[in-house]
Coordinates of C-alpha atoms and ligand atoms in Angstrom, one line a residue:
X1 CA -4.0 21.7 -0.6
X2 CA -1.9 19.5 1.7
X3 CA 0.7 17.4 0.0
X4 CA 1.7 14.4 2.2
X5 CA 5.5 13.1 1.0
X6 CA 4.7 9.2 1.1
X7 CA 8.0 7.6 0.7
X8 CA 7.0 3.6 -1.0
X9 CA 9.3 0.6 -0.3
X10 CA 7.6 -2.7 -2.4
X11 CA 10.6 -5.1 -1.2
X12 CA 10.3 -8.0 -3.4
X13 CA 7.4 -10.6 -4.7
X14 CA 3.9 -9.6 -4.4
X15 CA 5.2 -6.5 -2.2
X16 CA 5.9 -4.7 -5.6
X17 CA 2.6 -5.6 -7.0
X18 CA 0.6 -4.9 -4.4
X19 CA 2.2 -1.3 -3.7
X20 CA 1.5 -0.2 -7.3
X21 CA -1.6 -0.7 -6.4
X22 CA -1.7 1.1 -3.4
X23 CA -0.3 3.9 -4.8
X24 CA -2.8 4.1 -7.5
X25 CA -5.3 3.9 -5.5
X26 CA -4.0 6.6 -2.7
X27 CA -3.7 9.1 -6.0
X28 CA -7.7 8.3 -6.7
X29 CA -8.3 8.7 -3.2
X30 CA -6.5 12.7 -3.4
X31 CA -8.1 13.2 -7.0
X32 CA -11.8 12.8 -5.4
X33 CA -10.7 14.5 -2.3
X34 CA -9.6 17.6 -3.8
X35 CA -8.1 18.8 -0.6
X36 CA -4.9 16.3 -0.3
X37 CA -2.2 15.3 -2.6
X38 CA 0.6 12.6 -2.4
X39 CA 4.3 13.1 -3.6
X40 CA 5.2 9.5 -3.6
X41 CA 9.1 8.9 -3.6
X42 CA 9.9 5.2 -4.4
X43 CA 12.8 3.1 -3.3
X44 CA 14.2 0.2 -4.9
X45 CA 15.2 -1.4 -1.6
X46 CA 15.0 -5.5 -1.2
X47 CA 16.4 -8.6 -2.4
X48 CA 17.1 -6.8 -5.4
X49 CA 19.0 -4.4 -4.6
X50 CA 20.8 -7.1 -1.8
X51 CA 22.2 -8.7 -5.2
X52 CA 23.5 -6.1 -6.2
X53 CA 24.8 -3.9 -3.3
X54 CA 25.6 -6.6 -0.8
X55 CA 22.9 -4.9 1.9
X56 CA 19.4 -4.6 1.3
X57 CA 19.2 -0.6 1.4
X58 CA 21.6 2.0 1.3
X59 CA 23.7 3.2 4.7
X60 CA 22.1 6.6 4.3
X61 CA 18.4 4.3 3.6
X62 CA 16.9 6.1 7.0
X63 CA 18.1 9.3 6.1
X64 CA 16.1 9.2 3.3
X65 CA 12.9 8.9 4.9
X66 CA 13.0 9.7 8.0
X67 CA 10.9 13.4 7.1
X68 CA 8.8 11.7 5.5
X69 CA 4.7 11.2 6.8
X70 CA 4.7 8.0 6.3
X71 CA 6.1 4.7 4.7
X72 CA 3.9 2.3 2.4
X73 CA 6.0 -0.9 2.7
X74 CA 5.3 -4.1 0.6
X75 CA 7.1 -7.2 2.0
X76 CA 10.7 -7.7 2.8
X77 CA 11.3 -11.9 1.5
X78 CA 13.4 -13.1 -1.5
X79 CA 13.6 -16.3 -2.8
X80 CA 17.2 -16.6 -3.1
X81 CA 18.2 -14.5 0.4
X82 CA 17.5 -16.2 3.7
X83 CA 14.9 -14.4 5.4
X84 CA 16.6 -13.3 8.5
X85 CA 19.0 -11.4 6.5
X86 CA 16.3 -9.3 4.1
X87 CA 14.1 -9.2 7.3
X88 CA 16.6 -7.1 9.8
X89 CA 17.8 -5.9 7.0
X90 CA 15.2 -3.9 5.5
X91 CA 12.1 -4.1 7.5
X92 CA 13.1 -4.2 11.4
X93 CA 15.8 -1.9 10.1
X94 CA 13.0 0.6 9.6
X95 CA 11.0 -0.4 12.6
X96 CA 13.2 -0.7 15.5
X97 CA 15.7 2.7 15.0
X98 CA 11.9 4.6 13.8
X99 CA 10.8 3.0 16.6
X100 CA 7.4 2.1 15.4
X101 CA 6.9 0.0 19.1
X102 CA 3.0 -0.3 18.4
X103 CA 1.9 -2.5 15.4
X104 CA -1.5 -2.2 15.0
X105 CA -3.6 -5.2 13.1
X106 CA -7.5 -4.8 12.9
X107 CA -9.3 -8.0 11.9
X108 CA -12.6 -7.6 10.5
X109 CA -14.8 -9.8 8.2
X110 CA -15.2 -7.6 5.3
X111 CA -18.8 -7.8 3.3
X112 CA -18.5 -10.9 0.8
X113 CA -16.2 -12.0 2.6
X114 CA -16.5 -15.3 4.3
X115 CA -15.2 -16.4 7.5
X116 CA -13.8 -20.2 7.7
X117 CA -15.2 -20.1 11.3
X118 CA -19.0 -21.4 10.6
X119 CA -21.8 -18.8 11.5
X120 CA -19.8 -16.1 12.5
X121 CA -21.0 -13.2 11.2
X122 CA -18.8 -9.6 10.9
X123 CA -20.2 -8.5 14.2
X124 CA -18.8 -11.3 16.3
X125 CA -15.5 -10.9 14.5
X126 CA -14.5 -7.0 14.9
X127 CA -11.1 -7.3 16.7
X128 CA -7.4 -5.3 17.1
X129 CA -4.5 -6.9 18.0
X130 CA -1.6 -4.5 19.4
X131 CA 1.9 -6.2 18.8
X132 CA 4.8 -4.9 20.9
X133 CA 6.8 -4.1 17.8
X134 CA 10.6 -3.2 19.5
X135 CA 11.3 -5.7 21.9
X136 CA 10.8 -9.1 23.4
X137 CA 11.2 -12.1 21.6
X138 CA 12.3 -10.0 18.6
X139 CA 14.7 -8.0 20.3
X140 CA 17.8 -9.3 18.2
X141 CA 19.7 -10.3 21.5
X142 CA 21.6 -13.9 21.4
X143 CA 24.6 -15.5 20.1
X144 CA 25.7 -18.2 18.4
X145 CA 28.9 -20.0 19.2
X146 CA 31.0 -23.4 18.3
X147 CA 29.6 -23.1 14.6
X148 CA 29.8 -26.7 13.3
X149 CA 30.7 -28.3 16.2
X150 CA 29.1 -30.8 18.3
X151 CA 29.4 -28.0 21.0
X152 CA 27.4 -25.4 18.7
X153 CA 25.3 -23.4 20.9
X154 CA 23.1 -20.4 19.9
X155 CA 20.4 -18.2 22.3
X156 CA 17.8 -15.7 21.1
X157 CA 16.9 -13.7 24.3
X158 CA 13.5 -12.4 25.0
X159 CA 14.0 -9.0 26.4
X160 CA 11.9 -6.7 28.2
X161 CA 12.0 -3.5 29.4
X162 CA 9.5 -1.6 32.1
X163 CA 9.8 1.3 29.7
X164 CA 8.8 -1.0 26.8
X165 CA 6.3 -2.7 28.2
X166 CA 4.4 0.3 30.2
X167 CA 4.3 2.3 26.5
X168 CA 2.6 -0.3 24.6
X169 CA 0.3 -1.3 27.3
X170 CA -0.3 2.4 27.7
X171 CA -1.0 2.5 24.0
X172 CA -3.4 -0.4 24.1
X173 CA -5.2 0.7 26.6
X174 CA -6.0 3.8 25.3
X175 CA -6.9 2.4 21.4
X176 CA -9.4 0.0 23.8
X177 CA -10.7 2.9 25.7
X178 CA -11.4 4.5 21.8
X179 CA -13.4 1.1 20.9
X180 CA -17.2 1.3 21.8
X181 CA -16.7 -2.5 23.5
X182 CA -13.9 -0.7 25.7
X183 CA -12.6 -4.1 26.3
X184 CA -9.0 -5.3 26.2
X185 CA -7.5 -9.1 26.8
X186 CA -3.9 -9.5 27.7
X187 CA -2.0 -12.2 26.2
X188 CA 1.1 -13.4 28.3
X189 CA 2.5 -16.9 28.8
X190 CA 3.2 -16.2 32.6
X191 CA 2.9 -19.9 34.1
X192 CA 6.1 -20.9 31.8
X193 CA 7.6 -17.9 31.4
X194 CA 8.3 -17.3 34.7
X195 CA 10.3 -13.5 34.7
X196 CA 9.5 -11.4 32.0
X197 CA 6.1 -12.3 31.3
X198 CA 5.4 -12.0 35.2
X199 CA 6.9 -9.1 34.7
X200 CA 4.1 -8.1 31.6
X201 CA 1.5 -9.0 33.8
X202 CA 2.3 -6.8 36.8
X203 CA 2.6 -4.0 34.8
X204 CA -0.4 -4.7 32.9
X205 CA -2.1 -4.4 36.3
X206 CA -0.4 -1.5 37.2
X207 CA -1.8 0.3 33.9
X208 CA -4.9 -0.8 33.9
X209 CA -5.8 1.6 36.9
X210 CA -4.8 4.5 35.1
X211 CA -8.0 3.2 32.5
X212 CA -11.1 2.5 35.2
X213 CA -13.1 2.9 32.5
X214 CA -11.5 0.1 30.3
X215 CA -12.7 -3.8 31.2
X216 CA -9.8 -6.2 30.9
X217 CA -8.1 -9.8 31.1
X218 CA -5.8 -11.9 30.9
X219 CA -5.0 -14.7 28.6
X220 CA -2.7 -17.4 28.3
X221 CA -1.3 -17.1 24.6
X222 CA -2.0 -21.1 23.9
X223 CA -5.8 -20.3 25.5
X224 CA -6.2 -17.5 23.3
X225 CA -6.0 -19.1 20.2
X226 CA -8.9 -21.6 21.2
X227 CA -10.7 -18.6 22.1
X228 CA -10.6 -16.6 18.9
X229 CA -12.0 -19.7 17.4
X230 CA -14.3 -21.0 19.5
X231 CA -15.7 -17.3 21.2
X232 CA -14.6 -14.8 18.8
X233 CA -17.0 -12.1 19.9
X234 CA -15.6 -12.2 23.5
X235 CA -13.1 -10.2 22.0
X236 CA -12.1 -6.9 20.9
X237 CA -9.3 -4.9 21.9
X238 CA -5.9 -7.2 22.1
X239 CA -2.2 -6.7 23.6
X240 CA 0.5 -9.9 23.4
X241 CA 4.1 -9.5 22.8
X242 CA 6.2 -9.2 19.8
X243 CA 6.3 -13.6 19.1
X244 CA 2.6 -13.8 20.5
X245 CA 0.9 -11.5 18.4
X246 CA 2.8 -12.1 15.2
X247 CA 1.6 -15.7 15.3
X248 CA -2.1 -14.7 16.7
X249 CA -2.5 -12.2 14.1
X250 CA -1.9 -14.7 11.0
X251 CA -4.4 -16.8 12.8
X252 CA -6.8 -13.7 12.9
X253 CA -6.0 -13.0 9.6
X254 CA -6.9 -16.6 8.2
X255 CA -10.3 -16.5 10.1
X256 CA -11.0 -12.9 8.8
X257 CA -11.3 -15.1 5.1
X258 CA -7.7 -14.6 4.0
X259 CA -3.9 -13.8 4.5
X260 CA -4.3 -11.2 1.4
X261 CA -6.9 -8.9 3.1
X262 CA -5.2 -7.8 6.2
X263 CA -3.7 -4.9 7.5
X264 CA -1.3 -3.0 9.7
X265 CA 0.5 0.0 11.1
X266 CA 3.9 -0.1 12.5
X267 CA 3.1 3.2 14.9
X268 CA 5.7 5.9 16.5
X269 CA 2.9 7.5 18.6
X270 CA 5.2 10.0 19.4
X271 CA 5.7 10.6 16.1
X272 CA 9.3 11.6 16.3
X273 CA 9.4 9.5 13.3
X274 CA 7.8 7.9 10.1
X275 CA 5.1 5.6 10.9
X276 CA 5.0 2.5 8.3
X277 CA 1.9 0.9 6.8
X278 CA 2.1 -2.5 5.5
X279 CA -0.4 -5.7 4.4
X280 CA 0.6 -8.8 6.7
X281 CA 1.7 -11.2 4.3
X282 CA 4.8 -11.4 2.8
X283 CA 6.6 -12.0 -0.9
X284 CA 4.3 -14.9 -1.7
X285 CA 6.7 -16.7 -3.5
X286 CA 3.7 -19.3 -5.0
X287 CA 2.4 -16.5 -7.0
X288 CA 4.4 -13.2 -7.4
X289 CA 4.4 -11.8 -10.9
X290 CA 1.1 -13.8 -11.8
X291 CA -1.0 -10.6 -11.0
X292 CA -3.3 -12.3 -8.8
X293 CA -1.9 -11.0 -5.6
X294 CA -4.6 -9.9 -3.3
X295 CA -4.4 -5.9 -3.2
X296 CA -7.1 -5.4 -0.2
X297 CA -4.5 -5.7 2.9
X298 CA -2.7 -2.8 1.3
X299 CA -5.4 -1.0 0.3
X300 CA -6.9 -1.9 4.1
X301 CA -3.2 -0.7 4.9
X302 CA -3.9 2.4 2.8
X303 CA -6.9 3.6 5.0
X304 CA -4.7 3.4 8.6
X305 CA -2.4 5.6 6.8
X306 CA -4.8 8.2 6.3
X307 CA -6.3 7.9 9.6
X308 CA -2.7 8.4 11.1
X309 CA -2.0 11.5 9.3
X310 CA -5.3 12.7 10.5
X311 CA -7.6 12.5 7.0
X312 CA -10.5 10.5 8.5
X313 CA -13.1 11.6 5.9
X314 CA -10.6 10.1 2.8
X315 CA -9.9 7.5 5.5
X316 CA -13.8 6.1 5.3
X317 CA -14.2 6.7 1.4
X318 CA -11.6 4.8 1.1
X319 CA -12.5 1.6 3.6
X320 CA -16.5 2.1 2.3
X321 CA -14.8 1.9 -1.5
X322 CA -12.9 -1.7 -0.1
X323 CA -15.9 -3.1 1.7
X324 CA -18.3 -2.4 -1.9
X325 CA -15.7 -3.7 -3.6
X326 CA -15.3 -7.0 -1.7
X327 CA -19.0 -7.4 -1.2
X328 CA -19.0 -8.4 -5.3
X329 CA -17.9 -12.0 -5.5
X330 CA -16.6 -11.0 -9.2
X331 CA -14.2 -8.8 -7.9
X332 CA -12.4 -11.4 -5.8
X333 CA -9.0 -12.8 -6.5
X334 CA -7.9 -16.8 -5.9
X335 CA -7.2 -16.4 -2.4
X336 CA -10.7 -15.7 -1.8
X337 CA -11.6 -18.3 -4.3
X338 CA -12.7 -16.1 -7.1
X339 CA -11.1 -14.8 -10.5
X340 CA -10.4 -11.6 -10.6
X341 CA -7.2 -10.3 -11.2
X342 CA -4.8 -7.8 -8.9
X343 CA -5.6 -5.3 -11.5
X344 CA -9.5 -6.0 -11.6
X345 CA -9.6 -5.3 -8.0
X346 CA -7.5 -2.2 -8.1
X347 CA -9.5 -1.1 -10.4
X348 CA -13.1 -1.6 -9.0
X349 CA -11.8 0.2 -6.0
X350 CA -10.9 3.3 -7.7
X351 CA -14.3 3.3 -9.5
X352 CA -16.0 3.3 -6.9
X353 CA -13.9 6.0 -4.7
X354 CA -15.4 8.0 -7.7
X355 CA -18.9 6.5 -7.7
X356 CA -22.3 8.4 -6.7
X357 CA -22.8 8.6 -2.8
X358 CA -19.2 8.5 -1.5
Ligands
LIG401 P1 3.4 -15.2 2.6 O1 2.5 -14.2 3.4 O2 4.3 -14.6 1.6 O3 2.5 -16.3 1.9 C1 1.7 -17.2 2.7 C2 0.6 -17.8 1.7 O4 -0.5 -16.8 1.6 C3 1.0 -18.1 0.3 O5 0.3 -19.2 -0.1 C4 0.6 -16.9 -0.5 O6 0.3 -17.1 -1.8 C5 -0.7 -16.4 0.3 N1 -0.8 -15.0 0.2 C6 -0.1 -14.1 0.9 N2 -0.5 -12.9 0.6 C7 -1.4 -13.0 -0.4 C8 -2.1 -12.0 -1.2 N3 -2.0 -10.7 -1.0 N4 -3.0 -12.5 -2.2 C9 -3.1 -13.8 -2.3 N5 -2.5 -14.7 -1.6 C10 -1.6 -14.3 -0.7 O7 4.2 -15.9 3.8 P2 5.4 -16.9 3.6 O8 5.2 -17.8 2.4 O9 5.7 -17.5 4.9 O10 6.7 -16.0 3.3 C11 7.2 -15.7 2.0 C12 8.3 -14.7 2.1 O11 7.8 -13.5 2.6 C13 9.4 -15.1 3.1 O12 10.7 -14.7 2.6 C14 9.1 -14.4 4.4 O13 10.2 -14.1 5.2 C15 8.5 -13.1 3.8 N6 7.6 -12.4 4.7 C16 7.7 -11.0 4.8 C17 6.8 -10.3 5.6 C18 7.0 -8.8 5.7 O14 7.8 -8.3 5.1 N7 6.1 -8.2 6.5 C19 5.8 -11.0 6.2 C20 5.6 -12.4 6.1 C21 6.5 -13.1 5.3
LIG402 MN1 4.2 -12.6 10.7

């Protein structure tokens, strides 16, 4: 029996319902498995906590989990915090010191599921987008002077490194070269951004010839987004900087049928550290304690978890347990246009990780 030591951070909103629920169903997932077990250690940290400790977790937080296998992290957004300080202050504080520098978002149109793209089926629409996760755009370097004054000035510096950049390319790359399409597009804004992105691109290049067997582009970022709408299936494999890919990812999300569904991995390939799993959406402010938050992009979450720490047979129970689940129109909650409740779903997914033929 091998117990993983799951250390679960809900944050605030829907992040807290939606983690339940993952942990729920990552305990169903060990019951039928028989060979794994989860010790899940749970941690108030979030908006919260910010109330009542002045910082959104502890001084010692990382300490905590950094010997951990992994994190399940719900959403880091409170209503009455601004969102840059419960942001850096809980999730990049994980991310950037763990340095989790690959985040990892697969976008797939799940069976039931309906794309708001007409006639694209789930074939044409199989994609991952790799999001440089340390640097660039979110790199946290800038200033802001003259507060209040007509002279009030602030920067936020996009900064990139050769080290960054050749890892996560590296890293790309080699999840393309995985992919049976073996195809990867690079997303770069290199006729504006005349430095760092020319930069991106040259290094791309450089990488590329260590992966002959890979096919690749390049992609303006403001091109891309027509083309995962109008040619989705000229796409697979997908690398764009930190700003880039958080904004193409949403827009994957949406025309993968709904914020609520998808996924992610915040990846130390090196794994000198915790790796953290996490749906894409945040808090949901419009409907958090309703019970009608959509539990699938944890649950989705869930599964890259287990592939990470190296369970791929609970790893496919799990997603084929997901994909029946979604295929019933009954079991789908508002954002998907149905009725069914957080609770519903969680519960249809554990019945059928136990169902006949899994
Ligand atoms: P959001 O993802 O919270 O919500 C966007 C819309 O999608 C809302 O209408 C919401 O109801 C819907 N939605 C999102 N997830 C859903 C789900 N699982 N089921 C059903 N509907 C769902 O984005 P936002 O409104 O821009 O942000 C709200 C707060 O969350 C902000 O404080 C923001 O900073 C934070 N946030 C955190 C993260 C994170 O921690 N990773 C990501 C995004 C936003
Ligand atoms: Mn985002």
């Amino acid at each position: 029996m091998k117990t993983y030591k799951i250390a679960a951070i809900p944050g605030d909103g829907i992040g807290t319902e939606v983690v339940a629920a993952g942990v729920e169903v990552l305990d169903a997932i060990a019951a039928r498995d028989g060979n794994i077990a989860f010790k899940f250690d749970h941690f108030d940290w979030g908006g919260e906590y910010y109330k009542k400790h002045g910082r959104m977790m502890p001084e010692s937080g990382r300490d905590q989990i950094r010997k951990h296998d992994s994190i399940l992290f719900g959403s880091a957004g409170h209503p009455e915090i601004p969102d840059h300080i419960t942001l850096w202050g809980l999730r990049l504080a994980i991310c950037q010191p763990f340095d989790q520098y690959a985040n990892v978002r697969p976008t797939r149109i799940l069976p039931g599921i309906t794309s708001p793209l007409r006639h694209v089926t789930d074939k044409e629409l199989d994609w991952v987008i790799v999001r440089e996760n340390s640097e660039g755009e979110y790199a946290g370097v800038g200033g802001r002077v003259h507060q209040g004054s007509p002279l009030e000035a602030a920067t936020d510096v996009a900064m990139f490194t050769r080290a960054g950049v050749e890892r996560v390319m590296r890293f790309a790359f080699r999840l393309a070269r995985a992919r049976p399409r073996r195809l990867l597009t690079v997303v770069t804004k290199s006729n504006a951004q005349r430095h760092a992105m020319v930069m991106w691109d040259e290094i791309a290049a450089e990488i590329a010839r260590e992966f002959p067997d890979v096919t690749w582009d390049k992609m303006l970022v403001d091109a891309m987004t027509m083309r995962m709408v109008m040619r989705p299936a000229s796409i697979d494999t997908v690398v764009a900087t930190n700003l880039h890919a958080d904004i193409l990812s949403d827009l994957a999300a949406a025309l993968a049928g709904s914020l609520g569904i998808a996924p992610t991995g915040n990846i130390n390939p090196e794994r000198t550290f915790p790796s953290m799993f996490e749906p894409i959406h945040g808090s949901a402010f419009d409907i958090m304690g309703k019970g009608i938050a959509n539990p699938i992009g944890t649950f989705w979450s869930a599964v890259m978890m287990l592939e990470h720490l190296g369970e791929k047979p609970a790893a496919d129970r799990l997603m084929a347990a997901i994909e029946r689940v979604t295929a019933d129109p009954r079991c789908h909650t508002p954002d998907l246009g149905g009725r069914a409740r957080t609770a519903d779903v969680t519960a249809a997914v554990i019945d059928a990780i136990h169902g006949a033929n899994q």
